[in-house]
C-alpha cells in the first residue's frame, strides 16, 4: 500500500495516507521508513515520530545524523520541539537541548536561549498563576515563537518527569552564559 501511495502524484493524499494509516496504525515503522521516503511522506513520518515521543530515542539510533538533523529542522520549523527537548533534557544531553533552542531562535527570530530561560525563570519566580493569565499566555503561545517557548518552558518546569532536568538545564545554560 505504501508503494502505491508513494507513486501517487498528490502530495496531500500521500501525506494523509502516511498520517492516517502508517503513523496511527504502525508507529514502530516510522523510523525505518523515514530513509525510504522523501517530501510530504517523510514530513508526515517525522510529525508522527514527534507525536510518539517515546520513539525519538529509536529514531536517533536508527537515522543517519543528516536525517535526524532533518527531523530536528522539521520540528523547529513547525514549532513542535517539545518531545525533542524533553528527550534531550531527560537524557542529560544539555548541549543538544541548547543547540535545539539555538536553532529555534535563529529560525523564528526569538531571543537567545539563555535570555529566554532567564526571562522565564524571573517571570516564573514572581508570577502568580492565575487562570486568566495562564489562558492569555497559552493564546500567545499559538501566536508567536517566544510565547510558544515560554509556554513550553512552563510545561517542562511543572511536569513531573522533566522538572528537575529542566531546572538543571537552565542552571547549566545560565551558568555558562554568565561565565562568558
Coordinates of N, CA, C and O in Angstrom, one line a residue:
X1 N 0.8 -1.2 0.0 CA 0.0 0.0 0.0 C 0.9 1.3 0.0 O 0.5 2.2 -0.6
X2 N 2.0 1.2 0.7 CA 2.9 2.4 0.8 C 3.5 2.6 -0.6 O 3.6 3.8 -1.0
X3 N 3.9 1.6 -1.3 CA 4.4 1.8 -2.7 C 3.4 2.5 -3.6 O 3.7 3.3 -4.4
X4 N 2.1 2.0 -3.5 CA 1.1 2.7 -4.3 C 0.9 4.1 -3.9 O 0.8 5.0 -4.8
X5 N 0.9 4.4 -2.6 CA 0.8 5.8 -2.1 C 2.0 6.6 -2.6 O 1.8 7.8 -3.0
X6 N 3.2 6.1 -2.5 CA 4.3 6.8 -2.9 C 4.3 7.2 -4.4 O 4.9 8.2 -4.8
X7 N 3.7 6.3 -5.2 CA 3.6 6.5 -6.6 C 2.5 7.5 -7.0 O 2.5 8.0 -8.1
X8 N 1.6 7.8 -6.1 CA 0.5 8.7 -6.3 C 1.0 10.2 -6.4 O 1.8 10.6 -5.6
X9 N 0.6 10.9 -7.4 CA 1.1 12.3 -7.6 C 0.7 13.3 -6.6 O 1.3 14.4 -6.5
X10 N -0.4 13.1 -5.9 CA -0.8 14.2 -5.0 C -0.1 14.1 -3.6 O -0.3 13.1 -2.9
X11 N 0.7 15.1 -3.3 CA 1.4 15.1 -2.0 C 0.4 15.2 -0.8 O 0.7 14.6 0.2
X12 N -0.7 15.8 -1.0 CA -1.7 15.9 0.1 C -2.2 14.5 0.4 O -2.4 14.2 1.6
X13 N -2.6 13.8 -0.6 CA -3.1 12.5 -0.4 C -2.1 11.5 0.2 O -2.4 10.7 1.0
X14 N -0.9 11.7 -0.3 CA 0.2 10.8 0.2 C 0.4 11.1 1.7 O 0.5 10.3 2.6
X15 N 0.5 12.4 2.0 CA 0.7 12.8 3.4 C -0.5 12.3 4.3 O -0.3 11.9 5.4
X16 N -1.7 12.4 3.8 CA -2.9 12.0 4.5 C -2.8 10.4 4.8 O -3.0 10.0 5.8
X17 N -2.4 9.7 3.7 CA -2.2 8.2 3.8 C -1.2 7.9 4.9 O -1.5 7.1 5.8
X18 N -0.1 8.5 4.8 CA 1.0 8.2 5.8 C 0.5 8.6 7.2 O 0.7 7.8 8.2
X19 N -0.1 9.8 7.4 CA -0.6 10.2 8.7 C -1.7 9.3 9.2 O -1.6 8.9 10.4
X20 N -2.6 9.0 8.4 CA -3.8 8.2 8.9 C -3.5 6.7 9.0 O -4.1 6.1 9.9
X21 N -2.7 6.2 8.1 CA -2.5 4.7 8.1 C -1.3 4.3 8.8 O -1.3 3.5 9.8
X22 N -0.1 4.8 8.4 CA 1.1 4.4 9.0 C 1.4 4.9 10.4 O 1.7 4.2 11.3
X23 N 1.3 6.2 10.5 CA 1.5 6.9 11.8 C 0.6 6.3 12.9 O 1.0 6.0 14.0
X24 N -0.7 6.2 12.5 CA -1.7 5.8 13.5 C -1.6 4.3 13.8 O -1.7 3.9 14.9
X25 N -1.5 3.5 12.8 CA -1.6 2.1 12.9 C -0.2 1.4 13.2 O -0.2 0.3 13.8
X26 N 0.8 1.9 12.6 CA 2.1 1.2 12.6 C 3.2 2.2 13.1 O 4.2 2.4 12.4
X27 N 3.2 2.7 14.3 CA 4.2 3.7 14.7 C 5.6 3.1 14.8 O 6.6 3.8 14.6
X28 N 5.7 1.8 15.0 CA 7.0 1.2 15.0 C 7.7 1.3 13.7 O 9.0 1.1 13.6
X29 N 7.0 1.5 12.6 CA 7.6 1.6 11.3 C 8.1 3.0 10.9 O 8.7 3.2 9.8
X30 N 7.8 4.0 11.7 CA 8.1 5.4 11.4 C 9.6 5.6 11.1 O 10.0 6.2 10.1
X31 N 10.5 5.2 12.1 CA 11.9 5.4 11.9 C 12.5 4.6 10.7 O 13.2 5.1 9.9
X32 N 12.1 3.3 10.6 CA 12.6 2.5 9.5 C 12.2 3.0 8.1 O 12.9 2.9 7.1
X33 N 11.0 3.6 8.0 CA 10.5 4.1 6.7 C 11.1 5.5 6.3 O 11.1 5.8 5.2
X34 N 11.4 6.3 7.3 CA 11.9 7.6 7.0 C 13.0 7.7 6.0 O 12.9 8.5 5.1
X35 N 14.0 6.9 6.0 CA 15.1 7.0 5.0 C 14.6 6.6 3.6 O 15.2 7.0 2.6
X36 N 13.5 5.8 3.5 CA 13.0 5.4 2.2 C 12.0 6.4 1.6 O 11.7 6.2 0.4
X37 N 11.6 7.4 2.3 CA 10.6 8.3 1.8 C 11.3 9.7 1.6 O 12.3 10.0 2.2
X38 N 10.6 10.5 0.8 CA 11.0 11.9 0.7 C 9.8 12.8 0.7 O 8.7 12.4 0.8
X39 N 10.0 14.1 0.7 CA 9.0 15.1 0.6 C 7.9 15.0 1.7 O 8.1 14.8 2.9
X40 N 6.6 15.0 1.2 CA 5.5 15.0 2.1 C 5.4 13.7 3.0 O 5.0 13.8 4.1
X41 N 5.8 12.6 2.4 CA 5.7 11.4 3.1 C 6.7 11.4 4.3 O 6.4 11.0 5.4
X42 N 7.9 11.9 4.0 CA 8.9 12.0 5.1 C 8.5 12.9 6.2 O 8.6 12.7 7.4
X43 N 7.9 14.1 5.8 CA 7.5 15.1 6.8 C 6.4 14.5 7.6 O 6.3 14.7 8.8
X44 N 5.5 13.7 7.0 CA 4.4 13.0 7.8 C 5.0 12.0 8.8 O 4.5 11.9 9.9
X45 N 6.0 11.3 8.3 CA 6.7 10.3 9.2 C 7.3 11.1 10.4 O 7.3 10.6 11.5
X46 N 8.0 12.2 10.1 CA 8.6 13.0 11.1 C 7.6 13.5 12.1 O 7.8 13.5 13.3
X47 N 6.5 14.0 11.6 CA 5.4 14.5 12.5 C 4.9 13.4 13.4 O 4.7 13.6 14.6
X48 N 4.8 12.2 12.8 CA 4.4 11.0 13.6 C 5.4 10.7 14.7 O 5.1 10.4 15.9
X49 N 6.7 10.7 14.4 CA 7.8 10.5 15.4 C 7.7 11.5 16.5 O 7.9 11.2 17.7
X50 N 7.4 12.8 16.1 CA 7.3 13.8 17.2 C 6.1 13.6 18.0 O 6.1 13.9 19.2
X51 N 5.0 13.1 17.5 CA 3.8 12.8 18.3 C 4.0 11.6 19.2 O 3.5 11.5 20.3
X52 N 4.8 10.6 18.7 CA 5.1 9.4 19.5 C 6.5 9.7 20.1 O 7.5 9.0 19.7
X53 N 6.6 10.6 21.0 CA 7.9 11.0 21.6 C 8.7 9.8 22.1 O 9.9 9.9 22.1
X54 N 8.1 8.7 22.5 CA 8.8 7.6 23.0 C 9.6 6.9 21.9 O 10.5 6.1 22.2
X55 N 9.4 7.2 20.7 CA 10.1 6.6 19.5 C 11.3 7.5 19.1 O 12.1 7.1 18.2
X56 N 11.5 8.6 19.7 CA 12.6 9.5 19.3 C 14.0 8.9 19.6 O 14.9 9.1 18.8
X57 N 14.1 8.2 20.7 CA 15.4 7.6 21.0 C 15.7 6.6 20.0 O 16.9 6.5 19.5
X58 N 14.8 5.8 19.6 CA 15.0 4.8 18.5 C 15.3 5.5 17.2 O 16.2 5.1 16.4
X59 N 14.6 6.6 16.9 CA 14.9 7.4 15.7 C 16.3 7.9 15.7 O 17.0 7.9 14.7
X60 N 16.8 8.4 16.8 CA 18.1 8.9 16.9 C 19.2 7.8 16.6 O 20.2 8.1 16.0
X61 N 18.9 6.6 17.1 CA 19.8 5.5 16.9 C 19.7 5.0 15.4 O 20.8 4.7 14.8
X62 N 18.6 5.0 14.8 CA 18.4 4.4 13.5 C 18.6 5.3 12.4 O 19.1 4.9 11.3
X63 N 18.4 6.6 12.5 CA 18.5 7.6 11.4 C 19.9 8.1 11.4 O 20.6 8.2 12.4
X64 N 20.4 8.3 10.2 CA 21.7 8.9 10.0 C 21.7 10.3 10.6 O 20.6 10.9 10.8
X65 N 22.9 10.8 11.0 CA 22.9 12.2 11.6 C 22.2 13.2 10.7 O 21.6 14.1 11.2
X66 N 22.4 13.1 9.4 CA 21.8 14.0 8.4 C 20.3 14.0 8.5 O 19.6 15.0 8.5
X67 N 19.8 12.7 8.5 CA 18.3 12.5 8.5 C 17.7 12.9 9.9 O 16.6 13.5 9.9
X68 N 18.4 12.6 11.0 CA 17.9 13.1 12.3 C 17.9 14.6 12.3 O 17.0 15.3 12.8
X69 N 19.0 15.2 11.7 CA 19.0 16.7 11.6 C 17.8 17.2 10.8 O 17.3 18.3 11.2
X70 N 17.4 16.5 9.8 CA 16.2 16.9 9.0 C 14.9 16.8 9.9 O 14.1 17.7 9.8
X71 N 14.9 15.8 10.7 CA 13.8 15.7 11.7 C 13.7 16.9 12.6 O 12.7 17.5 12.9
X72 N 14.9 17.2 13.1 CA 15.0 18.4 14.1 C 14.6 19.7 13.3 O 13.8 20.5 13.9
X73 N 15.0 19.9 12.1 CA 14.7 21.0 11.3 C 13.1 21.1 11.1 O 12.5 22.1 11.2
X74 N 12.6 19.9 10.8 CA 11.1 19.8 10.6 C 10.4 20.2 11.9 O 9.4 21.0 11.9
X75 N 10.9 19.7 13.1 CA 10.3 20.1 14.3 C 10.4 21.6 14.6 O 9.4 22.2 15.1
X76 N 11.5 22.1 14.4 CA 11.7 23.5 14.6 C 10.9 24.4 13.7 O 10.2 25.3 14.2
X77 N 10.8 24.1 12.4 CA 10.0 24.9 11.5 C 8.6 24.9 11.8 O 7.8 25.8 11.6
X78 N 8.1 23.8 12.4 CA 6.7 23.6 12.8 C 6.4 24.0 14.2 O 5.3 23.7 14.7
X79 N 7.3 24.5 14.9 CA 7.2 24.8 16.4 C 6.7 23.6 17.1 O 5.7 23.7 17.8
X80 N 7.4 22.5 16.9 CA 7.0 21.3 17.5 C 8.2 20.6 18.2 O 8.5 19.5 17.8
X81 N 8.8 21.3 19.1 CA 10.1 20.8 19.7 C 9.9 20.2 21.0 O 10.9 19.8 21.6
X82 N 8.7 20.2 21.6 CA 8.5 19.7 22.9 C 9.1 18.3 23.2 O 9.9 18.1 24.1
X83 N 8.8 17.3 22.3 CA 9.3 16.0 22.6 C 10.8 15.9 22.4 O 11.5 15.2 23.2
X84 N 11.4 16.6 21.4 CA 12.8 16.6 21.3 C 13.5 17.2 22.5 O 14.5 16.7 23.0
X85 N 13.0 18.3 22.9 CA 13.6 19.0 24.1 C 13.5 18.1 25.3 O 14.4 18.0 26.1
X86 N 12.3 17.6 25.5 CA 12.1 16.7 26.7 C 13.1 15.5 26.7 O 13.7 15.2 27.7
X87 N 13.2 14.9 25.5 CA 14.1 13.7 25.4 C 15.5 14.1 25.7 O 16.3 13.4 26.4
X88 N 16.0 15.3 25.2 CA 17.3 15.7 25.5 C 17.5 16.0 26.9 O 18.5 15.7 27.5
X89 N 16.6 16.7 27.6 CA 16.7 17.0 29.0 C 16.7 15.8 29.8 O 17.6 15.6 30.7
X90 N 15.8 14.8 29.6 CA 15.7 13.6 30.4 C 17.0 12.7 30.2 O 17.3 12.0 31.2
X91 N 17.6 12.8 29.1 CA 18.8 12.0 28.9 C 20.1 12.8 29.3 O 21.2 12.3 29.1
X92 N 19.9 14.0 29.8 CA 21.1 14.8 30.2 C 21.9 15.4 29.1 O 23.0 15.9 29.3
X93 N 21.3 15.4 27.9 CA 22.0 16.0 26.7 C 21.8 17.5 26.6 O 21.1 18.0 25.7
X94 N 22.3 18.2 27.6 CA 22.1 19.7 27.7 C 22.6 20.4 26.5 O 22.0 21.4 26.0
X95 N 23.7 20.0 25.9 CA 24.3 20.7 24.7 C 23.3 20.5 23.5 O 23.1 21.4 22.8
X96 N 22.8 19.3 23.4 CA 21.8 19.0 22.3 C 20.6 19.9 22.5 O 20.0 20.5 21.5
X97 N 20.1 20.0 23.8 CA 19.0 20.9 24.1 C 19.3 22.3 23.7 O 18.4 23.0 23.2
X98 N 20.5 22.8 24.1 CA 20.9 24.2 23.8 C 20.9 24.4 22.3 O 20.5 25.4 21.8
X99 N 21.5 23.5 21.6 CA 21.6 23.6 20.1 C 20.2 23.6 19.5 O 19.9 24.4 18.6
X100 N 19.3 22.8 20.0 CA 17.9 22.8 19.5 C 17.2 24.2 19.7 O 16.6 24.7 18.8
X101 N 17.4 24.7 20.9 CA 16.8 26.0 21.2 C 17.5 27.1 20.4 O 16.9 28.1 20.0
X102 N 18.8 27.0 20.2 CA 19.5 27.9 19.4 C 19.0 27.9 17.9 O 18.8 29.0 17.3
X103 N 18.8 26.8 17.4 CA 18.2 26.7 16.0 C 16.8 27.3 16.0 O 16.5 28.0 15.1
X104 N 16.0 27.0 17.0 CA 14.7 27.5 17.1 C 14.8 29.1 17.1 O 14.0 29.7 16.4
X105 N 15.7 29.6 17.9 CA 15.8 31.1 18.0 C 16.2 31.7 16.6 O 15.7 32.7 16.2
X106 N 17.2 31.0 15.9 CA 17.6 31.5 14.6 C 16.5 31.5 13.6 O 16.2 32.4 12.8
X107 N 15.7 30.3 13.5 CA 14.7 30.1 12.6 C 13.5 31.1 12.8 O 13.0 31.7 11.9
X108 N 13.2 31.3 14.1 CA 12.0 32.0 14.4 C 12.2 33.5 14.9 O 11.3 34.2 15.2
X109 N 13.5 33.8 14.9 CA 13.9 35.2 15.3 C 13.6 35.5 16.7 O 13.3 36.7 17.0
X110 N 13.7 34.6 17.6 CA 13.5 34.8 19.1 C 14.8 35.3 19.7 O 15.9 35.2 19.1
X111 N 14.7 35.6 20.9 CA 16.0 36.0 21.7 C 16.8 34.7 21.9 O 16.3 33.6 21.6
X112 N 18.0 34.9 22.3 CA 18.9 33.7 22.5 C 18.3 32.9 23.6 O 17.6 33.3 24.5
X113 N 18.6 31.5 23.6 CA 18.1 30.6 24.6 C 18.4 31.1 26.0 O 17.5 31.0 26.9
X114 N 19.6 31.6 26.3 CA 19.9 32.0 27.7 C 19.0 33.1 28.1 O 18.5 33.1 29.3
X115 N 18.7 34.1 27.2 CA 17.9 35.2 27.6 C 16.4 34.7 27.8 O 15.8 35.2 28.7
X116 N 16.0 33.8 27.0 CA 14.6 33.3 27.1 C 14.5 32.5 28.5 O 13.5 32.7 29.2
X117 N 15.5 31.7 28.8 CA 15.4 31.0 30.1 C 15.5 31.9 31.3 O 14.8 31.7 32.2
X118 N 16.4 32.9 31.2 CA 16.5 33.9 32.3 C 15.2 34.6 32.5 O 14.7 34.8 33.6
X119 N 14.6 35.0 31.4 CA 13.3 35.7 31.4 C 12.2 34.8 32.0 O 11.4 35.2 32.8
X120 N 12.2 33.6 31.6 CA 11.2 32.6 32.1 C 11.3 32.4 33.6 O 10.4 32.4 34.3
X121 N 12.6 32.2 34.0 CA 12.8 31.9 35.4 C 12.4 33.1 36.3 O 11.9 33.0 37.4
X122 N 12.8 34.3 35.8 CA 12.4 35.6 36.5 C 10.9 35.7 36.6 O 10.4 36.1 37.6
X123 N 10.2 35.5 35.5 CA 8.8 35.6 35.4 C 8.1 34.5 36.3 O 7.2 34.8 37.0
X124 N 8.6 33.3 36.2 CA 8.1 32.2 37.0 C 8.2 32.4 38.5 O 7.3 32.1 39.3
X125 N 9.3 33.0 38.9 CA 9.5 33.2 40.4 C 8.7 34.4 40.9 O 8.4 34.4 42.1
X126 N 8.2 35.3 40.1 CA 7.4 36.4 40.6 C 5.9 36.4 40.2 O 5.2 37.1 40.8
X127 N 5.6 35.5 39.3 CA 4.2 35.4 38.8 C 3.3 34.7 39.8 O 3.7 33.7 40.4
X128 N 2.1 35.1 39.8 CA 1.0 34.4 40.5 C 0.2 33.7 39.4 O -0.2 34.3 38.5
X129 N 0.1 32.4 39.5 CA -0.5 31.6 38.5 C -2.1 31.7 38.5 O -2.8 30.9 39.1
X130 N -2.5 32.7 37.9 CA -4.0 33.0 37.7 C -4.5 32.3 36.5 O -3.8 32.4 35.4
X131 N -5.7 31.7 36.5 CA -6.2 31.0 35.3 C -6.3 32.0 34.1 O -6.1 31.6 33.0
X132 N -6.7 33.2 34.4 CA -6.8 34.1 33.2 C -5.5 34.4 32.6 O -5.4 34.4 31.4
X133 N -4.5 34.6 33.4 CA -3.1 34.9 32.9 C -2.6 33.7 32.1 O -2.0 33.8 31.1
X134 N -2.9 32.5 32.7 CA -2.4 31.3 32.0 C -3.1 31.1 30.7 O -2.5 30.8 29.7
X135 N -4.4 31.4 30.6 CA -5.1 31.3 29.3 C -4.6 32.3 28.3 O -4.4 32.0 27.1
X136 N -4.2 33.5 28.8 CA -3.7 34.5 27.8 C -2.3 34.1 27.3 O -2.1 34.2 26.1
X137 N -1.5 33.5 28.2 CA -0.2 33.1 27.7 C -0.3 31.9 26.8 O 0.5 31.8 25.8
X138 N -1.2 31.0 27.0 CA -1.4 29.9 26.1 C -1.9 30.4 24.7 O -1.4 29.9 23.7
X139 N -2.7 31.4 24.7 CA -3.1 32.0 23.5 C -1.9 32.7 22.8 O -1.8 32.6 21.6
X140 N -1.1 33.4 23.5 CA 0.1 34.0 23.0 C 1.0 32.9 22.4 O 1.7 33.2 21.4
X141 N 1.1 31.8 23.0 CA 2.0 30.7 22.6 C 1.7 30.3 21.1 O 2.5 29.9 20.4
X142 N 0.4 30.4 20.8 CA 0.0 30.0 19.4 C 0.4 31.1 18.4 O 0.5 30.8 17.3
X143 N 0.5 32.3 18.9 CA 0.7 33.4 18.0 C 2.2 33.7 17.7 O 2.6 34.0 16.6
X144 N 3.1 33.6 18.7 CA 4.5 33.9 18.4 C 5.4 32.9 19.0 O 5.1 32.1 20.0
X145 N 6.6 32.8 18.4 CA 7.6 31.7 18.8 C 8.1 31.9 20.2 O 8.3 30.9 20.9
X146 N 8.3 33.1 20.7 CA 8.7 33.3 22.1 C 7.7 32.9 23.0 O 8.0 32.3 24.1
X147 N 6.4 33.1 22.7 CA 5.3 32.7 23.5 C 5.2 31.2 23.6 O 4.9 30.6 24.6
X148 N 5.5 30.5 22.4 CA 5.5 29.1 22.3 C 6.6 28.5 23.3 O 6.3 27.6 24.1
X149 N 7.8 29.1 23.3 CA 8.8 28.6 24.1 C 8.5 28.9 25.6 O 8.8 28.1 26.5
X150 N 7.9 30.1 25.9 CA 7.6 30.4 27.3 C 6.6 29.3 27.8 O 6.7 28.8 28.9
X151 N 5.6 29.0 27.0 CA 4.6 28.0 27.3 C 5.3 26.6 27.5 O 5.0 25.9 28.5
X152 N 6.2 26.3 26.6 CA 6.9 25.0 26.7 C 7.8 25.0 28.0 O 7.8 24.0 28.7
X153 N 8.5 26.0 28.3 CA 9.3 26.1 29.5 C 8.4 25.9 30.7 O 8.8 25.2 31.6
X154 N 7.3 26.6 30.8 CA 6.4 26.4 31.9 C 5.9 25.0 32.0 O 5.9 24.4 33.1
X155 N 5.6 24.4 30.9 CA 5.2 23.0 30.9 C 6.3 22.0 31.4 O 6.0 21.1 32.2
X156 N 7.5 22.2 30.9 CA 8.6 21.3 31.3 C 9.0 21.5 32.7 O 9.3 20.6 33.4
X157 N 8.9 22.8 33.2 CA 9.2 23.1 34.6 C 8.2 22.5 35.6 O 8.6 22.2 36.7
X158 N 7.0 22.4 35.2 CA 6.0 21.9 36.1 C 5.6 20.4 35.9 O 4.9 19.9 36.7
X159 N 6.2 19.8 34.9 CA 5.9 18.4 34.6 C 6.8 17.5 35.5 O 8.0 17.7 35.5
X160 N 6.2 16.5 36.0 CA 7.0 15.6 36.9 C 8.2 15.0 36.3 O 9.3 15.0 36.9
X161 N 8.1 14.4 35.1 CA 9.4 13.8 34.6 C 10.5 14.8 34.2 O 11.6 14.4 34.2
X162 N 10.1 16.0 33.9 CA 11.1 16.9 33.3 C 11.5 18.1 34.3 O 12.4 18.8 34.0
X163 N 10.8 18.2 35.4 CA 11.0 19.4 36.2 C 12.4 19.5 36.7 O 13.1 20.6 36.6
X164 N 13.0 18.5 37.3 CA 14.4 18.5 37.8 C 15.4 18.7 36.6 O 16.3 19.6 36.7
X165 N 15.2 18.0 35.6 CA 16.1 18.1 34.4 C 16.0 19.5 33.8 O 17.1 20.1 33.4
X166 N 14.8 20.1 33.7 CA 14.7 21.5 33.2 C 15.4 22.5 34.1 O 16.1 23.3 33.6
X167 N 15.3 22.3 35.4 CA 16.0 23.3 36.3 C 17.5 23.1 36.1 O 18.2 24.1 36.1
X168 N 18.0 21.9 36.1 CA 19.4 21.7 35.9 C 19.9 22.3 34.6 O 21.0 22.9 34.5
X169 N 19.1 22.1 33.5 CA 19.4 22.6 32.2 C 19.5 24.2 32.3 O 20.5 24.8 31.8
X170 N 18.5 24.8 32.9 CA 18.5 26.2 33.0 C 19.7 26.7 33.7 O 20.4 27.7 33.3
X171 N 20.1 26.1 34.8 CA 21.3 26.4 35.6 C 22.5 26.3 34.8 O 23.4 27.1 34.8
X172 N 22.6 25.2 34.0 CA 23.7 24.9 33.1 C 23.9 26.0 32.1 O 24.9 26.6 31.9
X173 N 22.8 26.4 31.4 CA 22.8 27.4 30.4 C 23.1 28.8 31.0 O 23.9 29.5 30.5
X174 N 22.4 29.1 32.0 CA 22.6 30.4 32.6 C 24.0 30.5 33.3 O 24.6 31.6 33.3
X175 N 24.5 29.5 33.8 CA 25.9 29.5 34.4 C 26.9 29.7 33.3 O 27.8 30.4 33.4
X176 N 26.7 29.0 32.1 CA 27.6 29.2 31.0 C 27.5 30.6 30.4 O 28.5 31.1 30.0
X177 N 26.3 31.1 30.4 CA 26.1 32.5 29.8 C 26.8 33.5 30.7 O 27.4 34.5 30.2
X178 N 26.8 33.3 32.0 CA 27.4 34.3 32.9 C 29.0 34.1 33.0 O 29.7 35.0 33.3
X179 N 29.4 32.9 32.6 CA 30.9 32.6 32.6 C 31.6 33.3 31.4 O 32.8 33.6 31.5
X180 N 30.8 33.5 30.3 CA 31.5 34.0 29.1 C 31.0 35.3 28.7 O 31.0 36.3 28.5

